[in-house]
PDB file of C-alpha atoms in Angstrom:
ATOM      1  CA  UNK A   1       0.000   0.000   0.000  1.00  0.00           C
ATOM      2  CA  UNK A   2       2.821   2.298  -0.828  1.00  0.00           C
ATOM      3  CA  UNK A   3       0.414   4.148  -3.058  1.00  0.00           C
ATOM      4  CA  UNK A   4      -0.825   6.006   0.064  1.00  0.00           C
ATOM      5  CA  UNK A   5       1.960   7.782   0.719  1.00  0.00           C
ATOM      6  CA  UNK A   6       2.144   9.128  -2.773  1.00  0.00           C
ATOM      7  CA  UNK A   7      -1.448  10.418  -2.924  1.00  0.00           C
ATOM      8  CA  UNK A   8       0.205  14.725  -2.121  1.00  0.00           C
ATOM      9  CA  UNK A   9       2.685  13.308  -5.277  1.00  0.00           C
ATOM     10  CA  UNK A  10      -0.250  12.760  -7.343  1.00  0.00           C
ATOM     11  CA  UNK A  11      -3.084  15.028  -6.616  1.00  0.00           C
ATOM     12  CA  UNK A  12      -3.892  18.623  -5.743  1.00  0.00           C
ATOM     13  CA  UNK A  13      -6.464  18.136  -3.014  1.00  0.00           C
ATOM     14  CA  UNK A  14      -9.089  15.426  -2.997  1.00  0.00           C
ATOM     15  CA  UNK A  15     -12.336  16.318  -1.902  1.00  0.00           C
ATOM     16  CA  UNK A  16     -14.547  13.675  -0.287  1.00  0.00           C
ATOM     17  CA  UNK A  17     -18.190  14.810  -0.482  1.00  0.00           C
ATOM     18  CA  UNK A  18     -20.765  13.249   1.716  1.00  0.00           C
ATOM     19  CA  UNK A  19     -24.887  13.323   0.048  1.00  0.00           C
ATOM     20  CA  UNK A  20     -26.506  15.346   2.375  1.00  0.00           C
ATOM     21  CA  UNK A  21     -30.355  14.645   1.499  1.00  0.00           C
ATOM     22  CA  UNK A  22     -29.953  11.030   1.413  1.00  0.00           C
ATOM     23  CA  UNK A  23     -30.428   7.811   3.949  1.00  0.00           C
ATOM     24  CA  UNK A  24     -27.188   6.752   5.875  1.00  0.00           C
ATOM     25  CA  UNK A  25     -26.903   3.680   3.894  1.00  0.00           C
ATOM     26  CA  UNK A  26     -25.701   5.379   0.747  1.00  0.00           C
ATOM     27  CA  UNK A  27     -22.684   7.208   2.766  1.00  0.00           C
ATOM     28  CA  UNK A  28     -22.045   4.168   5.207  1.00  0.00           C
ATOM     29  CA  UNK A  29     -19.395   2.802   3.103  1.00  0.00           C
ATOM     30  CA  UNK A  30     -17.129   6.452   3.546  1.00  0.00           C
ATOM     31  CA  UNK A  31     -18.085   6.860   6.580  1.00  0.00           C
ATOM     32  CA  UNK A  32     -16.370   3.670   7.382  1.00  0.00           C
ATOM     33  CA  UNK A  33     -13.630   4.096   5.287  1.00  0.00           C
ATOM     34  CA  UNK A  34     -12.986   7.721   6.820  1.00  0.00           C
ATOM     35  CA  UNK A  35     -12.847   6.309  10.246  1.00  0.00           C
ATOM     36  CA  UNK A  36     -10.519   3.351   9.373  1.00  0.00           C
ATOM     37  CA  UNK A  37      -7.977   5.532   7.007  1.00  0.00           C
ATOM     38  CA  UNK A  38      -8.158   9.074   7.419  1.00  0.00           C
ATOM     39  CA  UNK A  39      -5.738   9.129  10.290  1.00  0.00           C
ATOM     40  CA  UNK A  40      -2.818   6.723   8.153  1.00  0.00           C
ATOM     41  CA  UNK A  41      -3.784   9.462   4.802  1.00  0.00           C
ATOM     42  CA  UNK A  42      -2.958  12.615   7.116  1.00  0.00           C
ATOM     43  CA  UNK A  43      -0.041  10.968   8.602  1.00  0.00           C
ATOM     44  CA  UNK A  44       1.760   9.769   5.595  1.00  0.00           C
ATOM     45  CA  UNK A  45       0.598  13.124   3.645  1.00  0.00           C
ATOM     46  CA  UNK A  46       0.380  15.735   6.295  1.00  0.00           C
ATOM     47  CA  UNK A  47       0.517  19.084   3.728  1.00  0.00           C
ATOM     48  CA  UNK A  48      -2.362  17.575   1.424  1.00  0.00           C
ATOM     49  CA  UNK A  49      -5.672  19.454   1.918  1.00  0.00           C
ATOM     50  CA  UNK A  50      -8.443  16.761   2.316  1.00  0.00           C
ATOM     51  CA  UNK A  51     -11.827  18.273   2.149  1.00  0.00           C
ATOM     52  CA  UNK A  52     -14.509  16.420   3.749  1.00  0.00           C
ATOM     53  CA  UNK A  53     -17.762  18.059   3.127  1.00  0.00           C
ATOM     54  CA  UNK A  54     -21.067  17.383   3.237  1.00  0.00           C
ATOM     55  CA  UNK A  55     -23.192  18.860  -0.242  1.00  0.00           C
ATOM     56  CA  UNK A  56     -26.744  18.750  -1.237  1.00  0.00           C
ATOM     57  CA  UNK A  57     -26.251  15.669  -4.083  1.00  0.00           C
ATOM     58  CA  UNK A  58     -27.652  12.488  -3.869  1.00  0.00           C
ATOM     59  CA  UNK A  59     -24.677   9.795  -3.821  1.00  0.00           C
ATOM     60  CA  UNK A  60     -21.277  10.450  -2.053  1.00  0.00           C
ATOM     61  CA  UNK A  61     -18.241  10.921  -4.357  1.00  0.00           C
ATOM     62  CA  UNK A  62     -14.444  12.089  -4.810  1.00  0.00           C
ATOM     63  CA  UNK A  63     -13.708  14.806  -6.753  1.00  0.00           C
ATOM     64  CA  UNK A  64      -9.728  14.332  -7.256  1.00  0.00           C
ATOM     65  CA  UNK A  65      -8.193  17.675  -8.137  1.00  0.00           C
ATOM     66  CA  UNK A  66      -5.106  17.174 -10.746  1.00  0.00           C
ATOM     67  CA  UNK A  67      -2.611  19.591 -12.269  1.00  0.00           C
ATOM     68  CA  UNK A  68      -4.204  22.438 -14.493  1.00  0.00           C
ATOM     69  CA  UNK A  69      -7.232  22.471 -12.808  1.00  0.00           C
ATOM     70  CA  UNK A  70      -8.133  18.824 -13.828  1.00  0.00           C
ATOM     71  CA  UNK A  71     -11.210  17.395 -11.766  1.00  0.00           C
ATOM     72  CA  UNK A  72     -12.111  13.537 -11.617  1.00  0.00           C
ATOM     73  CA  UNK A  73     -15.173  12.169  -9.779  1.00  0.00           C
ATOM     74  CA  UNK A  74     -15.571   8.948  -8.613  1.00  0.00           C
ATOM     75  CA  UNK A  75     -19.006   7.734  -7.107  1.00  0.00           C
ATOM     76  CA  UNK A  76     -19.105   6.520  -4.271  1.00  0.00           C
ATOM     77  CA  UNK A  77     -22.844   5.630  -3.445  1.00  0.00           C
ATOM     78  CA  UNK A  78     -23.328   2.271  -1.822  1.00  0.00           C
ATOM     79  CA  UNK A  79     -19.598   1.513  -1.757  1.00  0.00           C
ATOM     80  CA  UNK A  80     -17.789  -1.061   1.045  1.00  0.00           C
ATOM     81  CA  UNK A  81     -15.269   0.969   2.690  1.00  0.00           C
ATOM     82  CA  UNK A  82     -12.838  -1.508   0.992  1.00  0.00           C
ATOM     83  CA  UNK A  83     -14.185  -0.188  -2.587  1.00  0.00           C
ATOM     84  CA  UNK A  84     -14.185   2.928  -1.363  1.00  0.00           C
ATOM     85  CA  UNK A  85     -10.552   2.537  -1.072  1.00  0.00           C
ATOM     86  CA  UNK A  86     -10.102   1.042  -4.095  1.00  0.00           C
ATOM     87  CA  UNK A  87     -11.549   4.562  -5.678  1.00  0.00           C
ATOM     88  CA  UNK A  88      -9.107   6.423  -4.411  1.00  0.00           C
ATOM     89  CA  UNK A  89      -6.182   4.087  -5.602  1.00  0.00           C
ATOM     90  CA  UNK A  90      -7.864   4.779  -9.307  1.00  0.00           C
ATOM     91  CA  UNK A  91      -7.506   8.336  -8.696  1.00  0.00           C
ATOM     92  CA  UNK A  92      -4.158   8.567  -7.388  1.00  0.00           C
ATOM     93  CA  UNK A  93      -2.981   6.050 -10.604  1.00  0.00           C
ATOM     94  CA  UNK A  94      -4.724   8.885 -12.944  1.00  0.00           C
ATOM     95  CA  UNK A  95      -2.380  11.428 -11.137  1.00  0.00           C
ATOM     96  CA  UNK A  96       0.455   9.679 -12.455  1.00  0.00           C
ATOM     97  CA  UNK A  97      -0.692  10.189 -15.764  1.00  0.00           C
ATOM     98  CA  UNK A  98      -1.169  14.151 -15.694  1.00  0.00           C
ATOM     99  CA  UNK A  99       0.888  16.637 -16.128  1.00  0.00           C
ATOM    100  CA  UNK A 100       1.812  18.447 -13.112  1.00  0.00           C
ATOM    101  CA  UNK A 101       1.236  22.585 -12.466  1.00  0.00           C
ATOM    102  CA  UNK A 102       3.627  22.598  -9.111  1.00  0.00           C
ATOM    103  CA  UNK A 103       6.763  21.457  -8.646  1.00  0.00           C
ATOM    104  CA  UNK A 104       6.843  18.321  -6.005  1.00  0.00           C
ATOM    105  CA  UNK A 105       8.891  20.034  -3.209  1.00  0.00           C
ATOM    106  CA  UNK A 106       8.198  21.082   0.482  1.00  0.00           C
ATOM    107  CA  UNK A 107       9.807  24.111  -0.441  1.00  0.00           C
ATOM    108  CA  UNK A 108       7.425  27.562  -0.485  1.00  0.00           C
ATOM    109  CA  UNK A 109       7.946  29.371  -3.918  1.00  0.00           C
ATOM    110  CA  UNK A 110       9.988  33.031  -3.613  1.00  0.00           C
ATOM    111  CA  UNK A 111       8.308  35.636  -2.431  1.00  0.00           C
ATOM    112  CA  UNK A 112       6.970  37.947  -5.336  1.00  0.00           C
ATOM    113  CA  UNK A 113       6.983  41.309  -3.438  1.00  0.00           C
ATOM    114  CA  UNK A 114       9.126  42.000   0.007  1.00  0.00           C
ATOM    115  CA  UNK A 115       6.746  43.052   2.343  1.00  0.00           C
ATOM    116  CA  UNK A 116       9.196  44.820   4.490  1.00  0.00           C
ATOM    117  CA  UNK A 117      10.627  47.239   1.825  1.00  0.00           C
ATOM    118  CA  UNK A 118       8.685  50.009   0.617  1.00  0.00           C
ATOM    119  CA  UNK A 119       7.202  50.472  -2.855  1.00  0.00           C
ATOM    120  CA  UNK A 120      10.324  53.105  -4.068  1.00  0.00           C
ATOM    121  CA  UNK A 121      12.836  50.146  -2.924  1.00  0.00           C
ATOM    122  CA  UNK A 122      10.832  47.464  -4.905  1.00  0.00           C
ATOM    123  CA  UNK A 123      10.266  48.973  -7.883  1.00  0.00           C
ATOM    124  CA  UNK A 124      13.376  50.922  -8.674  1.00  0.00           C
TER     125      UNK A 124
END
């Protein structure tokens, strides 16, 4: 399960939406999966932003957030928290085949502007 740890390599922020207007048994599956893997994600890929939100939609689903502004959705309505899993290995293997609009570093960028000169100093 090495893949895990390469889900921040792969993706720009997963969001895991959660159907609001519908019976538990449709989100049970990431529910369960949230509760058995969220802690191992954030561990092994503690910069990554994922979202967990609920929305007004009718079946649960990833939206995987690539380079470029590239979305993927995967439904996840009536899923085991095993196939949930199994979702989010298809989206991190999609990453690998994107290109990339960052760099893979945990280095900030430069700073554009120094915010402790003045404006004459910057721009002269």
């Amino acid at each position: 399960m090495a893949w895990r740890a390469r889900i921040s390599h792969r993706l720009h922020e997963l969001k895991i939406l959660m159907a609001g207007e519908t019976t538990d048994a449709v989100n049970a599956g990431v529910r369960e999966f949230l509760l058995k893997n969220y802690s191992d994600l954030k561990i092994l890929n503690p910069k990554f932003s994922f979202l967990v939100r609920n929305f007004k939609g009718e079946e649960p689903m990833f939206v995987g957030v690539y380079g470029w502004g590239r979305e993927e959705i995967k439904p996840l309505a009536g899923l085991s928290d095993v196939e949930v899993l199994d979702a989010l290995r298809d989206l991190v293997k999609l990453g690998e085949t994107y290109p990339k609009s960052w760099p893979i570093t945990d280095e900030l960028p430069p700073t554009v502007i120094d915010a402790t000169a003045s404006l004459d100093e910057q721009f002269t």
